[in-house]
Amino acid sequence: MNDVRVEYCGEWFDVAEDAPFTVGRSGDLAIEDNPYLHRQFLELRRDAGVWLLCNVGSQLSATVGDHRGHFVAHLSPGGVLPLAFEQSFVRFGAGPTTYEFQVVVPAPPFDPVDPGDLLEADGMGVTTRAPAVLTPDQRLVVLALAEPALTRIGSGPSTLPTSGAAAQRLGWSEKKFNKKLDQVCQKLARASVRGLHGAPGELASNRRARLVEYSLATRLITADDIADLDLAADAT
């Protein structure tokens, strides 16, 4: 009996062993009609007894983390990731929206990656949770961007704030917010977090989405930290 299942917005989907399970604008898990989202973006498939998550898109990336926040992988187009954990969360951004769904694989057939390891492979950057030392202002930047995802109930979509909206939430100027955002991304990029370093043609929204994905996957911030946003706004 196949027990692998996918959950999105409280709805559960059974995953067959003999055919790929597709995620995108259309497929087995049709997210929604978001023009920024690939029609076929991610695939779940079984190969040699191992369940794999494959990025079959051409532009978007995804972040995969275990339920404890110890492990995070950046899955670029063409990347393939074996699902070593019983419960994994998949997060990705498409335009102004970020999404989350979970994959449950009972009794994975091999041991999880040691939390002390750091792996790199073509198309996939895998890291473990390393405590990032952020300044109070840098931490507020992350919270302001991740607030809609943190306050969402369960898995599903959430709006990704613009820099202007996040700055307004904190009572800052947009110039100050963007400066702090640059500092956060540079600090995490130096710590080998992929997808945050600016590149020619890279949209700012992609960087913000990647920062939110990574922060949620590693539990850099949690819903318990939301009160700090109100304190910051009151102070300004």
XYZ file of C-alpha atoms in Angstrom:
236
model
C 0.000 0.000 0.000
C 1.325 3.446 -0.922
C 1.194 5.875 1.996
C 2.973 8.874 0.439
C 0.685 11.897 0.565
C 0.782 15.606 -0.210
C -1.133 18.233 1.786
C -2.045 21.702 0.526
C -4.574 24.065 2.153
C -5.873 21.206 4.299
C -6.573 18.955 1.290
C -4.719 15.632 1.041
C -3.599 13.977 -2.191
C -2.470 10.358 -2.603
C 0.717 9.897 -4.635
C 0.869 6.901 -6.993
C 4.090 4.914 -7.298
C 3.805 4.254 -11.031
C 3.390 7.822 -12.335
C 4.854 11.249 -11.477
C 2.793 13.507 -9.205
C 2.927 17.005 -10.715
C 2.616 20.415 -9.059
C 2.033 23.690 -10.899
C -0.707 25.699 -12.543
C -2.039 22.394 -13.832
C -1.430 18.803 -12.809
C -2.244 16.558 -9.882
C -1.869 19.509 -7.512
C -3.086 22.531 -9.460
C -2.059 25.453 -7.247
C -3.933 28.291 -8.958
C -3.959 30.282 -12.186
C -0.908 32.381 -11.323
C 0.784 33.559 -14.569
C 4.163 33.618 -12.786
C 3.900 29.907 -11.941
C 4.953 27.165 -14.389
C 2.233 24.852 -15.630
C 4.519 21.975 -14.649
C 6.877 23.066 -11.863
C 7.618 20.191 -9.462
C 7.337 16.420 -9.739
C 7.229 13.717 -7.088
C 8.324 10.345 -8.404
C 9.676 7.039 -7.143
C 12.954 5.702 -8.518
C 14.770 2.573 -7.274
C 12.713 2.590 -4.096
C 13.483 6.245 -3.285
C 11.034 9.136 -3.493
C 12.431 12.118 -5.386
C 11.312 15.743 -5.683
C 12.289 17.152 -9.079
C 12.215 20.739 -10.320
C 11.035 20.444 -13.931
C 10.500 24.176 -14.347
C 12.773 26.571 -16.199
C 12.957 29.621 -13.911
C 11.514 29.152 -10.428
C 13.286 27.494 -7.516
C 11.886 25.890 -4.376
C 13.051 25.517 -0.782
C 12.639 22.163 0.947
C 13.005 21.720 4.698
C 12.325 19.058 7.301
C 9.689 19.555 9.976
C 12.316 20.198 12.674
C 14.024 23.033 10.809
C 17.408 21.268 10.835
C 17.758 20.846 7.078
C 17.094 23.087 4.088
C 17.690 22.565 0.369
C 17.506 25.059 -2.489
C 16.051 23.204 -5.479
C 16.934 25.024 -8.706
C 15.524 24.223 -12.178
C 16.710 20.759 -13.143
C 17.504 19.838 -9.534
C 16.538 16.503 -7.970
C 16.266 15.927 -4.222
C 15.710 12.576 -2.439
C 13.122 12.945 0.309
C 14.982 11.614 3.339
C 12.545 12.829 5.971
C 9.141 11.566 6.969
C 7.683 15.062 6.780
C 9.032 17.717 4.417
C 7.777 21.218 3.677
C 8.144 22.684 0.194
C 8.038 26.468 -0.222
C 8.368 28.636 -3.316
C 7.506 32.071 -4.629
C 5.801 32.978 -7.921
C 5.364 36.696 -8.528
C 3.732 38.404 -5.515
C 2.687 35.121 -3.867
C 4.516 32.499 -1.842
C 3.256 28.934 -1.441
C 3.759 26.021 0.922
C 2.768 22.369 0.839
C 3.944 19.314 2.756
C 4.963 15.827 1.681
C 4.619 12.891 4.075
C 6.789 9.820 3.356
C 6.289 7.247 6.133
C 9.391 5.184 6.958
C 11.886 6.636 4.459
C 14.127 3.835 3.139
C 17.406 5.443 4.231
C 18.801 7.500 7.074
C 18.354 11.294 6.991
C 21.333 13.520 6.224
C 23.464 14.186 9.284
C 22.673 17.736 10.518
C 26.416 18.401 10.639
C 26.897 17.828 6.917
C 26.983 20.420 4.163
C 26.255 19.126 0.669
C 26.456 20.769 -2.749
C 25.224 19.226 -6.013
C 24.405 20.490 -9.497
C 21.078 22.295 -9.451
C 20.617 21.793 -5.728
C 22.159 23.612 -2.778
C 21.734 21.740 0.478
C 22.601 23.212 3.848
C 21.886 22.507 7.465
C 20.479 24.959 9.912
C 23.311 27.175 11.104
C 22.374 29.859 13.631
C 22.507 33.155 11.768
C 23.433 36.118 13.926
C 21.249 38.967 12.708
C 21.119 42.448 14.156
C 17.744 43.508 15.595
C 17.012 45.605 12.487
C 17.960 42.786 10.131
C 15.685 40.440 12.012
C 12.824 42.928 11.667
C 13.352 42.968 7.895
C 12.861 39.199 7.767
C 9.799 39.375 10.008
C 8.141 42.118 7.960
C 8.513 40.067 4.778
C 7.473 36.776 6.377
C 4.528 38.089 8.419
C 1.788 36.950 5.975
C 3.261 33.441 5.846
C 3.715 33.301 9.629
C 0.127 34.355 10.313
C -1.366 31.982 7.712
C -3.240 28.997 9.124
C -1.759 25.761 7.767
C -0.214 25.390 4.331
C -1.236 27.333 1.226
C -0.584 30.691 -0.464
C 0.380 33.969 1.161
C 1.109 37.429 -0.173
C 4.734 38.510 -0.425
C 4.965 42.151 0.735
C 6.705 44.699 -1.453
C 9.669 46.516 0.052
C 7.478 49.604 0.354
C 4.739 47.768 2.256
C 7.255 46.074 4.561
C 8.962 49.399 5.244
C 5.611 50.992 6.072
C 4.825 48.137 8.465
C 7.989 49.003 10.397
C 7.597 52.759 10.146
C 10.812 53.010 8.105
C 11.644 54.689 4.835
C 11.868 52.341 1.868
C 15.501 53.379 1.423
C 16.345 52.228 4.951
C 14.464 48.972 4.469
C 16.245 48.130 1.220
C 19.621 48.876 2.799
C 18.874 46.482 5.666
C 17.534 43.899 3.199
C 20.822 44.067 1.279
C 22.728 43.495 4.503
C 20.638 40.438 5.450
C 20.983 38.868 2.015
C 24.732 39.514 1.887
C 25.217 38.000 5.358
C 23.272 34.836 4.524
C 24.904 34.548 1.092
C 28.315 34.561 2.795
C 27.003 31.695 4.943
C 26.401 29.685 1.724
C 22.646 30.299 1.503
C 21.840 30.171 -2.195
C 19.424 32.359 -4.162
C 19.979 35.588 -2.223
C 22.902 37.124 -4.061
C 21.870 39.678 -6.650
C 22.582 38.815 -10.284
C 21.973 40.571 -13.607
C 18.331 40.200 -14.543
C 17.320 38.807 -11.155
C 14.091 40.331 -9.865
C 14.047 41.789 -6.342
C 10.847 39.839 -5.621
C 12.722 36.568 -6.190
C 15.260 37.521 -3.544
C 12.553 38.457 -1.044
C 10.708 35.202 -1.680
C 13.901 33.183 -1.225
C 14.629 34.975 2.057
C 11.147 34.159 3.366
C 11.420 30.525 2.232
C 14.805 30.049 3.925
C 13.756 31.806 7.139
C 10.657 29.637 7.503
C 12.468 26.407 6.611
C 15.206 26.986 9.191
C 12.907 28.602 11.764
C 15.105 31.656 11.782
C 11.895 33.412 12.783
C 8.585 32.002 14.038
C 5.037 33.208 14.642
C 6.022 33.941 18.242
C 8.218 36.769 16.949
C 5.365 38.737 15.328
C 4.961 40.849 18.460
C 8.375 42.368 17.750
C 6.925 44.010 14.609
C 4.289 45.801 16.650
C 6.882 46.941 19.161
C 9.079 48.288 16.366
C 6.183 50.118 14.722
C 5.128 51.653 18.047
C 8.706 52.780 18.702
C 8.879 54.662 15.399
